[in-house]
Amino acid sequence: MNEAVLETIGLTRSFRQGDMTIQVLRGIDLRVAAGEIVGLLGPSGSGKSTLLQAAGLLEGGFGGSMRLIGREASRLDAAGRTQLRRDALGFVYQFHHLLPDFNASENVVLPQLIQGATRRTAADRATSLLGALGLGARLTHRPSQLSGGEQQRVAVARALANRPALVLADEPTGNLDEVTADLVFAEFLRLVREEGSAALVATHNERLAAKMDRVVRLHEGQLQ
Ligand code: ADP
Ligand code: MG
């Protein structure tokens, strides 16, 4: 069996609202192996985004145990979470969240500079990733000068820029029309596979789910 890039045991997450506690994740046991692409399916409100946010270490407030690239995440402080997030993870969201004042190449270069890459290495990698996604002629376009499908492709390149062990994608093509969504999704899967990253991809689209290595189903905060 391949080593795990993500392993949760009894992962829980609840939110307080006034004096009520809403239990959203109710003990998730999930393992994603290196290089594996796993679909996270479930109806709206089942907890997909909450699970990805917990795995993404965006906040510390989860219960149970979670290991990312072999490191236990549950006891890390904010700085430790930031470090592990940078070492292990890439993110693609439903909306691209690109920096509007930077062009496509710069949006892929910046996270690499934060990780200590030289400008030259970072720019070469941005050119290569964007070229692999058919954006070779769009390197100096800003997000507002790109179509929705092109914006999501740049977001995919940015997520892969630092060679993450695991890409977390939350409805990555959910904002695109069906034809564009299928195209961008196919390119996303191809590039993730080429790069050897693993991915955990939330979607409620069964057609897209069928293209992944494996699917897990979330229902009211539990895997079925
Ligand atoms: P999905 O992504 O599957 O649609 P979410 O993870 O966004 O589901 O939400 C799951 C449940 O958790 C929903 O009932 C939602 O209202 C609740 N929830 C999510 N985030 C919060 C929050 N910050 N505070 C309170 N409830 C939340
Ligand atoms: Mg969601």
Coordinates of N, CA and C and ligand atoms in Angstrom, one line a residue:
M1 N 0.8 -1.2 0.0 CA 0.0 0.0 0.0 C 0.9 1.3 0.0
N2 N 0.5 2.2 -0.8 CA 1.2 3.5 -0.8 C 1.1 4.2 0.5
E3 N 2.2 5.0 0.8 CA 2.1 5.7 2.0 C 0.9 6.7 2.0
A4 N 0.4 7.1 3.1 CA -0.7 8.0 3.2 C -0.2 9.5 3.1
V5 N -0.9 10.3 2.4 CA -0.6 11.8 2.4 C -1.6 12.4 3.4
L6 N -2.8 11.8 3.5 CA -3.8 12.3 4.5 C -4.4 11.1 5.2
E7 N -4.4 11.2 6.5 CA -5.0 10.1 7.3 C -5.8 10.8 8.5
T8 N -7.1 10.6 8.5 CA -7.9 11.1 9.6 C -8.5 10.0 10.4
I9 N -8.5 10.1 11.7 CA -9.1 9.1 12.5 C -10.1 9.8 13.5
G10 N -11.3 9.5 13.3 CA -12.3 10.1 14.2 C -12.4 11.6 14.2
L11 N -12.2 12.2 12.9 CA -12.1 13.6 12.8 C -13.5 14.2 13.0
T12 N -13.6 15.2 13.9 CA -14.9 15.9 14.2 C -14.7 17.4 14.1
R13 N -15.8 18.0 13.8 CA -15.8 19.5 13.7 C -17.2 20.0 14.1
S14 N -17.2 20.9 15.0 CA -18.5 21.5 15.4 C -18.4 23.0 15.4
F15 N -19.5 23.6 15.2 CA -19.6 25.1 15.3 C -20.5 25.5 16.4
R16 N -20.1 26.5 17.2 CA -21.0 27.1 18.2 C -21.8 28.2 17.6
Q17 N -23.1 28.2 17.8 CA -23.9 29.3 17.5 C -24.8 29.7 18.7
G18 N -24.4 30.8 19.3 CA -25.0 31.1 20.6 C -24.8 30.0 21.6
D19 N -25.8 29.5 22.2 CA -25.6 28.4 23.1 C -25.9 27.0 22.5
M20 N -26.0 27.0 21.1 CA -26.1 25.7 20.4 C -24.8 25.3 19.8
T21 N -24.6 24.0 19.8 CA -23.4 23.4 19.1 C -23.9 22.6 17.9
I22 N -23.4 23.0 16.7 CA -23.8 22.2 15.5 C -22.7 21.3 15.2
Q23 N -23.0 20.0 15.3 CA -21.9 19.0 15.0 C -22.0 18.7 13.5
V24 N -20.9 19.2 12.8 CA -20.9 19.0 11.3 C -20.2 17.8 10.8
L25 N -19.0 17.5 11.4 CA -18.3 16.3 11.0 C -18.3 15.4 12.3
R26 N -18.8 14.1 12.0 CA -19.1 13.2 13.2 C -18.2 12.0 13.2
G27 N -16.9 12.2 13.1 CA -16.0 11.1 13.2 C -15.7 10.5 11.8
I28 N -14.8 11.2 11.2 CA -14.4 10.8 9.8 C -13.1 10.0 9.8
D29 N -13.1 8.8 9.3 CA -11.9 8.0 9.1 C -11.6 8.0 7.6
L30 N -10.6 8.7 7.2 CA -10.3 8.8 5.7 C -8.8 8.7 5.5
R31 N -8.5 8.0 4.5 CA -7.1 7.8 4.1 C -6.9 8.1 2.6
V32 N -6.0 9.0 2.3 CA -5.7 9.3 0.9 C -4.2 8.9 0.7
A33 N -4.0 8.0 -0.3 CA -2.6 7.5 -0.5 C -1.9 8.5 -1.4
A34 N -0.6 8.4 -1.4 CA 0.2 9.2 -2.3 C -0.2 9.0 -3.7
G35 N -0.4 10.0 -4.5 CA -0.8 9.9 -5.9 C -2.2 9.5 -6.2
E36 N -3.0 9.3 -5.2 CA -4.4 8.9 -5.4 C -5.3 10.1 -5.5
I37 N -6.3 9.9 -6.4 CA -7.3 11.0 -6.6 C -8.6 10.5 -6.1
V38 N -9.1 11.1 -5.0 CA -10.3 10.7 -4.3 C -11.4 11.7 -4.5
G39 N -12.6 11.3 -4.9 CA -13.7 12.2 -5.0 C -14.5 12.2 -3.7
L40 N -14.8 13.4 -3.2 CA -15.6 13.5 -2.0 C -17.0 14.0 -2.4
L41 N -18.0 13.0 -2.3 CA -19.3 13.3 -2.8 C -20.3 13.5 -1.6
G42 N -21.3 14.2 -1.9 CA -22.3 14.4 -0.9 C -23.2 15.5 -1.2
P43 N -24.4 15.5 -0.8 CA -25.3 16.6 -1.1 C -24.9 17.9 -0.4
S44 N -25.4 19.0 -0.9 CA -25.1 20.3 -0.3 C -25.4 20.3 1.2
G45 N -24.5 20.8 2.0 CA -24.7 20.8 3.5 C -24.3 19.6 4.2
S46 N -23.7 18.6 3.5 CA -23.3 17.3 4.1 C -21.9 17.5 4.8
G47 N -21.2 18.6 4.6 CA -20.0 18.8 5.3 C -18.7 18.7 4.4
K48 N -18.8 18.7 3.1 CA -17.7 18.6 2.2 C -16.7 19.7 2.4
S49 N -17.2 20.9 2.4 CA -16.3 22.1 2.5 C -15.7 22.1 3.9
T50 N -16.4 21.7 4.9 CA -15.9 21.7 6.3 C -14.8 20.7 6.4
L51 N -14.9 19.6 5.8 CA -13.9 18.5 5.8 C -12.6 19.0 5.1
L52 N -12.8 19.7 3.9 CA -11.6 20.2 3.2 C -11.0 21.3 4.0
Q53 N -11.8 22.1 4.7 CA -11.2 23.2 5.5 C -10.3 22.6 6.6
A54 N -10.9 21.6 7.2 CA -10.1 20.9 8.3 C -8.8 20.3 7.8
A55 N -8.9 19.6 6.7 CA -7.7 19.0 6.1 C -6.8 20.1 5.6
G56 N -7.3 21.2 5.2 CA -6.5 22.3 4.7 C -5.8 23.1 5.9
L57 N -6.1 22.8 7.1 CA -5.5 23.4 8.3 C -5.8 24.9 8.3
L58 N -6.9 25.3 7.8 CA -7.2 26.7 7.7 C -7.6 27.2 9.1
E59 N -8.0 26.3 9.9 CA -8.4 26.6 11.3 C -8.0 25.4 12.1
G60 N -7.8 25.6 13.4 CA -7.4 24.5 14.2 C -8.5 23.7 14.9
G61 N -9.7 24.2 14.8 CA -10.7 23.7 15.7 C -11.4 22.4 15.3
F62 N -10.6 21.3 15.1 CA -11.2 20.0 14.9 C -10.8 19.1 16.0
G63 N -11.6 18.0 16.1 CA -11.3 16.9 17.1 C -10.8 15.7 16.4
G64 N -10.3 14.8 17.1 CA -9.7 13.6 16.5 C -8.3 13.7 16.0
S65 N -7.9 12.8 15.2 CA -6.5 12.9 14.8 C -6.4 13.0 13.3
M66 N -5.4 13.8 12.9 CA -5.2 14.0 11.4 C -3.7 14.1 11.1
R67 N -3.3 13.2 10.2 CA -1.9 13.3 9.8 C -1.8 13.7 8.3
L68 N -0.9 14.7 8.1 CA -0.7 15.1 6.7 C 0.8 14.8 6.5
I69 N 1.1 14.2 5.3 CA 2.4 13.7 5.0 C 3.2 13.2 6.2
G70 N 2.4 12.4 7.0 CA 3.0 11.7 8.1 C 3.2 12.6 9.4
R71 N 2.8 13.8 9.3 CA 2.9 14.7 10.5 C 1.6 14.9 11.2
E72 N 1.5 14.7 12.5 CA 0.3 14.9 13.2 C -0.1 16.4 13.3
A73 N -1.3 16.7 12.8 CA -1.7 18.1 12.7 C -2.5 18.7 13.9
S74 N -3.0 17.7 14.7 CA -4.0 18.2 15.7 C -3.4 19.1 16.8
R75 N -2.1 18.9 17.0 CA -1.6 19.7 18.2 C -0.8 20.9 17.7
L76 N -0.8 21.2 16.4 CA 0.0 22.3 15.9 C -0.6 23.7 16.3
D77 N 0.2 24.7 16.5 CA -0.3 26.0 16.6 C -0.4 26.7 15.2
A78 N -0.9 27.9 15.2 CA -1.2 28.5 13.9 C 0.1 28.5 13.0
A79 N 1.2 28.8 13.6 CA 2.5 28.9 12.7 C 2.8 27.5 12.2
G80 N 2.6 26.5 13.1 CA 2.9 25.1 12.6 C 2.0 24.7 11.5
R81 N 0.7 25.1 11.6 CA -0.3 24.8 10.6 C 0.1 25.4 9.3
T82 N 0.5 26.7 9.3 CA 0.9 27.4 8.1 C 2.1 26.7 7.5
Q83 N 3.0 26.3 8.3 CA 4.2 25.6 7.7 C 3.8 24.3 7.0
L84 N 3.0 23.5 7.7 CA 2.6 22.2 7.2 C 1.8 22.4 5.9
R85 N 0.9 23.4 6.0 CA 0.1 23.7 4.8 C 0.9 24.0 3.6
R86 N 2.0 24.8 3.8 CA 2.9 25.2 2.7 C 3.7 24.0 2.2
D87 N 4.1 23.1 3.1 CA 4.9 22.0 2.8 C 4.1 20.9 2.0
A88 N 2.8 20.8 2.3 CA 2.1 19.6 1.9 C 1.0 19.9 0.9
L89 N 0.4 21.1 0.9 CA -0.9 21.2 0.2 C -1.0 22.2 -0.9
G90 N -1.9 22.0 -1.8 CA -2.3 23.0 -2.8 C -3.8 23.1 -2.8
F91 N -4.4 24.2 -3.2 CA -5.8 24.4 -3.0 C -6.4 24.9 -4.4
V92 N -7.6 24.4 -4.7 CA -8.4 24.9 -5.8 C -9.8 25.1 -5.2
Y93 N -10.3 26.3 -5.4 CA -11.7 26.6 -4.9 C -12.6 26.7 -6.1
Q94 N -13.9 26.9 -5.7 CA -14.9 27.0 -6.8 C -14.7 28.3 -7.5
F95 N -14.4 29.4 -6.8 CA -14.0 30.7 -7.4 C -12.5 30.8 -7.4
H96 N -12.0 31.4 -8.4 CA -10.5 31.2 -8.6 C -9.7 31.8 -7.6
H97 N -10.1 32.9 -7.0 CA -9.3 33.6 -5.9 C -7.9 34.0 -6.4
L98 N -7.8 34.3 -7.7 CA -6.5 34.8 -8.2 C -6.3 36.2 -7.7
L99 N -5.1 36.7 -7.6 CA -4.8 38.1 -7.3 C -5.1 38.9 -8.5
P100 N -6.1 39.9 -8.4 CA -6.5 40.6 -9.6 C -5.5 41.5 -10.3
D101 N -4.5 42.0 -9.5 CA -3.6 42.9 -10.0 C -2.3 42.3 -10.6
F102 N -2.3 40.9 -10.5 CA -1.1 40.2 -11.0 C -1.6 39.3 -12.2
N103 N -0.7 39.1 -13.2 CA -1.0 38.4 -14.4 C -1.0 36.9 -14.0
A104 N -1.3 36.1 -15.1 CA -1.4 34.6 -14.8 C -0.1 34.0 -14.3
S105 N 1.0 34.4 -15.0 CA 2.3 33.9 -14.6 C 2.6 34.3 -13.2
E106 N 2.4 35.6 -12.9 CA 2.8 36.0 -11.5 C 1.9 35.3 -10.5
N107 N 0.7 35.0 -10.8 CA -0.1 34.3 -9.8 C 0.4 32.9 -9.5
V108 N 1.1 32.3 -10.4 CA 1.7 31.0 -10.2 C 3.1 31.1 -9.6
V109 N 3.8 32.3 -9.9 CA 5.1 32.5 -9.4 C 5.1 32.8 -7.9
L110 N 4.1 33.6 -7.5 CA 4.2 34.2 -6.1 C 4.3 33.1 -5.0
P111 N 3.4 32.0 -5.1 CA 3.5 31.0 -4.0 C 4.9 30.3 -4.0
Q112 N 5.5 30.3 -5.1 CA 6.8 29.6 -5.2 C 7.9 30.5 -4.5
L113 N 7.8 31.8 -4.7 CA 8.7 32.8 -4.1 C 8.6 32.7 -2.6
I114 N 7.3 32.6 -2.1 CA 7.1 32.4 -0.7 C 7.8 31.2 -0.1
Q115 N 7.8 30.1 -1.0 CA 8.5 28.9 -0.5 C 10.0 28.9 -0.8
G116 N 10.5 30.0 -1.2 CA 12.0 30.2 -1.4 C 12.6 29.9 -2.7
A117 N 11.7 29.7 -3.7 CA 12.3 29.5 -5.1 C 12.9 30.8 -5.6
T118 N 13.8 30.6 -6.5 CA 14.3 31.8 -7.2 C 13.3 32.3 -8.3
R119 N 13.4 33.6 -8.6 CA 12.5 34.1 -9.6 C 12.5 33.3 -10.9
R120 N 13.8 33.0 -11.3 CA 14.0 32.3 -12.6 C 13.3 30.9 -12.6
T121 N 13.6 30.1 -11.5 CA 13.0 28.8 -11.4 C 11.5 28.9 -11.3
A122 N 11.0 29.8 -10.6 CA 9.5 30.0 -10.4 C 8.9 30.4 -11.7
A123 N 9.5 31.3 -12.5 CA 8.9 31.7 -13.7 C 8.9 30.6 -14.7
D124 N 10.0 29.8 -14.8 CA 10.1 28.6 -15.7 C 9.0 27.6 -15.3
R125 N 8.8 27.4 -14.1 CA 7.7 26.4 -13.7 C 6.3 26.9 -14.0
A126 N 6.1 28.2 -13.8 CA 4.8 28.8 -14.2 C 4.6 28.7 -15.7
T127 N 5.6 28.9 -16.5 CA 5.4 28.8 -17.9 C 5.1 27.4 -18.3
S128 N 5.8 26.4 -17.7 CA 5.6 25.0 -18.0 C 4.2 24.6 -17.6
L129 N 3.7 24.9 -16.4 CA 2.4 24.5 -15.9 C 1.3 25.1 -16.7
L130 N 1.4 26.4 -17.0 CA 0.4 27.1 -17.7 C 0.4 26.6 -19.2
G131 N 1.6 26.3 -19.7 CA 1.7 25.8 -21.1 C 1.0 24.4 -21.1
A132 N 1.1 23.6 -20.1 CA 0.5 22.3 -20.1 C -1.0 22.4 -20.0
L133 N -1.5 23.5 -19.6 CA -3.0 23.8 -19.5 C -3.5 24.6 -20.7
G134 N -2.6 24.7 -21.7 CA -3.0 25.4 -22.9 C -3.1 26.9 -22.8
L135 N -2.4 27.5 -21.8 CA -2.4 28.9 -21.6 C -1.1 29.6 -21.9
G136 N -0.3 28.9 -22.8 CA 1.0 29.5 -23.2 C 0.9 30.9 -23.7
A137 N -0.2 31.2 -24.3 CA -0.4 32.6 -24.9 C -1.1 33.5 -24.0
R138 N -1.3 33.1 -22.7 CA -2.1 34.0 -21.8 C -1.2 34.3 -20.6
L139 N 0.1 34.1 -20.6 CA 0.9 34.3 -19.4 C 0.8 35.7 -18.8
T140 N 0.7 36.7 -19.7 CA 0.7 38.1 -19.1 C -0.7 38.7 -19.0
H141 N -1.7 37.9 -19.2 CA -3.1 38.3 -19.0 C -3.4 38.4 -17.5
R142 N -4.2 39.4 -17.1 CA -4.7 39.4 -15.8 C -6.0 38.6 -15.7
P143 N -6.4 38.2 -14.5 CA -7.6 37.4 -14.4 C -8.8 38.0 -15.1
S144 N -9.0 39.3 -15.0 CA -10.1 39.9 -15.6 C -10.1 39.8 -17.1
Q145 N -8.9 39.5 -17.7 CA -8.8 39.4 -19.2 C -8.9 37.9 -19.6
L146 N -9.3 37.1 -18.7 CA -9.4 35.6 -19.0 C -10.8 35.2 -18.8
S147 N -11.2 34.1 -19.6 CA -12.5 33.5 -19.4 C -12.5 32.7 -18.1
G148 N -13.7 32.3 -17.7 CA -13.9 31.5 -16.5 C -13.1 30.3 -16.5
G149 N -13.1 29.6 -17.6 CA -12.3 28.3 -17.7 C -10.8 28.6 -17.6
E150 N -10.4 29.7 -18.3 CA -9.0 30.0 -18.2 C -8.6 30.4 -16.8
Q151 N -9.4 31.1 -16.1 CA -9.1 31.5 -14.7 C -9.0 30.3 -13.8
Q152 N -9.8 29.3 -14.0 CA -9.7 28.1 -13.2 C -8.5 27.3 -13.6
R153 N -8.1 27.3 -14.8 CA -6.8 26.7 -15.2 C -5.6 27.3 -14.5
V154 N -5.6 28.6 -14.4 CA -4.5 29.3 -13.7 C -4.6 28.9 -12.2
A155 N -5.8 28.8 -11.7 CA -5.9 28.4 -10.3 C -5.3 27.0 -10.1
V156 N -5.5 26.1 -11.1 CA -5.0 24.8 -11.0 C -3.4 24.8 -11.1
A157 N -2.9 25.6 -12.0 CA -1.4 25.8 -12.0 C -0.9 26.3 -10.7
R158 N -1.6 27.3 -10.2 CA -1.1 27.8 -8.9 C -1.1 26.7 -7.8
A159 N -2.1 25.9 -7.8 CA -2.3 24.9 -6.7 C -1.1 23.9 -6.8
L160 N -0.6 23.6 -8.0 CA 0.4 22.6 -8.2 C 1.8 23.2 -8.2
A161 N 1.9 24.5 -8.1 CA 3.2 25.2 -8.3 C 4.3 24.7 -7.4
N162 N 4.0 24.4 -6.1 CA 5.0 24.0 -5.2 C 5.0 22.5 -5.0
R163 N 4.5 21.7 -6.0 CA 4.6 20.3 -6.0 C 4.0 19.7 -4.7
P164 N 2.7 20.1 -4.4 CA 2.1 19.6 -3.2 C 1.9 18.1 -3.2
A165 N 2.1 17.4 -2.1 CA 1.7 16.0 -2.0 C 0.2 15.8 -2.2
L166 N -0.6 16.8 -1.8 CA -2.0 16.7 -1.8 C -2.7 18.0 -2.3
V167 N -3.5 17.9 -3.3 CA -4.3 19.0 -3.7 C -5.7 18.9 -3.1
L168 N -6.2 19.9 -2.4 CA -7.6 19.9 -1.9 C -8.4 20.8 -2.9
A169 N -9.4 20.2 -3.5 CA -10.2 21.0 -4.4 C -11.7 21.0 -4.1
D170 N -12.3 22.1 -3.9 CA -13.7 22.3 -3.4 C -14.5 22.7 -4.6
E171 N -15.2 21.8 -5.2 CA -16.1 22.1 -6.4 C -15.3 22.9 -7.4
P172 N -14.1 22.4 -7.9 CA -13.2 23.2 -8.7 C -13.8 23.7 -10.0
T173 N -14.8 23.0 -10.5 CA -15.4 23.5 -11.8 C -16.8 23.8 -11.6
G174 N -17.2 24.0 -10.3 CA -18.7 24.2 -10.0 C -19.2 25.5 -10.5
N175 N -18.3 26.4 -10.9 CA -18.8 27.7 -11.4 C -18.8 27.8 -12.9
L176 N -18.5 26.7 -13.6 CA -18.3 26.8 -15.1 C -19.5 26.1 -15.7
D177 N -19.8 26.4 -17.0 CA -20.8 25.7 -17.7 C -20.3 24.2 -17.9
E178 N -21.3 23.4 -18.3 CA -21.0 21.9 -18.3 C -19.9 21.6 -19.2
V179 N -19.9 22.1 -20.4 CA -18.8 21.7 -21.4 C -17.5 22.2 -20.9
T180 N -17.4 23.4 -20.5 CA -16.1 23.9 -20.0 C -15.7 23.2 -18.7
A181 N -16.6 22.9 -17.8 CA -16.3 22.2 -16.6 C -15.7 20.8 -16.9
D182 N -16.2 20.1 -17.9 CA -15.7 18.8 -18.3 C -14.3 18.9 -18.8
L183 N -14.0 19.9 -19.6 CA -12.7 20.1 -20.2 C -11.7 20.5 -19.1
V184 N -12.0 21.4 -18.3 CA -11.1 21.9 -17.3 C -10.8 20.8 -16.3
F185 N -11.9 20.0 -16.0 CA -11.7 18.9 -15.0 C -10.8 17.8 -15.5
A186 N -11.0 17.5 -16.8 CA -10.1 16.5 -17.4 C -8.6 17.0 -17.4
E187 N -8.4 18.3 -17.7 CA -7.0 18.8 -17.7 C -6.5 18.8 -16.2
F188 N -7.3 19.2 -15.3 CA -6.9 19.1 -13.9 C -6.5 17.7 -13.5
L189 N -7.3 16.7 -13.8 CA -6.9 15.3 -13.5 C -5.6 14.9 -14.2
R190 N -5.5 15.2 -15.4 CA -4.3 14.8 -16.2 C -3.1 15.4 -15.5
L191 N -3.1 16.7 -15.2 CA -1.9 17.4 -14.7 C -1.6 16.9 -13.3
V192 N -2.6 16.7 -12.5 CA -2.4 16.1 -11.1 C -1.7 14.8 -11.2
R193 N -2.2 13.9 -12.2 CA -1.5 12.6 -12.4 C -0.1 12.8 -12.9
E194 N 0.1 13.6 -13.8 CA 1.5 13.8 -14.4 C 2.4 14.3 -13.3
E195 N 1.9 15.2 -12.4 CA 2.7 15.7 -11.4 C 2.9 14.7 -10.2
G196 N 2.1 13.7 -10.2 CA 2.2 12.7 -9.1 C 1.6 13.1 -7.8
S197 N 0.8 14.2 -7.8 CA 0.2 14.6 -6.5 C -1.0 13.7 -6.3
A198 N -1.5 13.7 -5.0 CA -2.8 13.2 -4.7 C -3.8 14.3 -4.7
A199 N -5.0 13.9 -4.8 CA -6.1 15.0 -4.7 C -7.3 14.5 -4.0
L200 N -7.9 15.4 -3.2 CA -9.2 15.1 -2.6 C -10.2 16.2 -3.2
V201 N -11.2 15.7 -3.9 CA -11.9 16.7 -4.7 C -13.4 16.6 -4.3
A202 N -13.9 17.7 -3.7 CA -15.4 17.7 -3.4 C -16.2 18.1 -4.6
T203 N -17.2 17.3 -4.8 CA -18.1 17.6 -5.9 C -19.5 17.0 -5.6
H204 N -20.6 17.5 -6.2 CA -21.8 16.8 -6.1 C -22.2 16.2 -7.5
N205 N -21.2 16.3 -8.4 CA -21.4 15.9 -9.8 C -20.9 14.4 -10.0
E206 N -21.9 13.5 -10.2 CA -21.6 12.1 -10.4 C -20.8 11.8 -11.6
R207 N -21.0 12.6 -12.7 CA -20.2 12.4 -13.9 C -18.7 12.7 -13.7
L208 N -18.4 13.7 -12.9 CA -17.0 14.0 -12.6 C -16.5 13.0 -11.7
A209 N -17.3 12.6 -10.7 CA -16.9 11.6 -9.7 C -16.4 10.3 -10.4
A210 N -17.0 9.9 -11.5 CA -16.7 8.7 -12.1 C -15.3 8.7 -12.7
K211 N -14.7 9.9 -12.9 CA -13.4 10.0 -13.5 C -12.2 9.9 -12.5
M212 N -12.6 9.8 -11.2 CA -11.6 9.7 -10.2 C -11.2 8.3 -9.8
D213 N -10.1 8.1 -9.1 CA -9.7 6.7 -8.7 C -10.7 6.1 -7.8
R214 N -11.3 6.8 -6.9 CA -12.1 6.3 -5.9 C -13.0 7.4 -5.4
V215 N -14.1 7.0 -4.8 CA -15.1 8.0 -4.3 C -15.5 7.6 -2.9
V216 N -15.5 8.6 -2.0 CA -16.1 8.4 -0.7 C -17.3 9.3 -0.6
R217 N -18.3 8.9 0.1 CA -19.6 9.6 0.2 C -19.8 10.1 1.6
L218 N -20.2 11.4 1.7 CA -20.4 12.0 3.0 C -21.9 12.2 3.1
H219 N -22.4 11.9 4.3 CA -23.9 12.1 4.5 C -24.0 12.5 6.0
E220 N -24.5 13.7 6.1 CA -24.7 14.3 7.5 C -23.5 14.1 8.3
G221 N -22.3 14.5 7.8 CA -21.1 14.5 8.6 C -20.4 13.2 8.8
Q222 N -20.9 12.1 8.1 CA -20.3 10.8 8.3 C -20.0 10.2 6.9
L223 N -18.9 9.5 6.8 CA -18.6 8.8 5.5 C -19.5 7.5 5.5
Q224 N -20.0 7.2 4.4 CA -20.9 6.0 4.3 C -20.1 4.8 3.8
Ligands
ADP1 P1 -21.1 21.2 1.8 O1 -19.8 21.8 1.4 O2 -21.2 19.7 1.7 O3 -22.2 21.9 1.1 P2 -20.5 22.6 4.3 O4 -19.3 21.9 4.9 O5 -20.4 23.9 3.7 O6 -21.3 21.6 3.4 O7 -21.6 22.8 5.5 C1 -22.0 21.7 6.3 C2 -22.9 22.2 7.4 O8 -22.1 22.9 8.3 C3 -24.0 23.1 7.0 O9 -25.2 22.8 7.7 C4 -23.5 24.5 7.4 O10 -24.6 25.3 7.7 C5 -22.6 24.2 8.6 N1 -21.6 25.2 8.7 C6 -20.5 25.3 7.9 N2 -19.7 26.3 8.3 C7 -20.2 26.8 9.4 C8 -19.9 27.8 10.3 N3 -18.8 28.6 10.2 N4 -20.7 28.1 11.4 C9 -21.9 27.4 11.5 N5 -22.2 26.4 10.7 C10 -21.4 26.1 9.7
MG2 MG -19.3 23.2 0.0

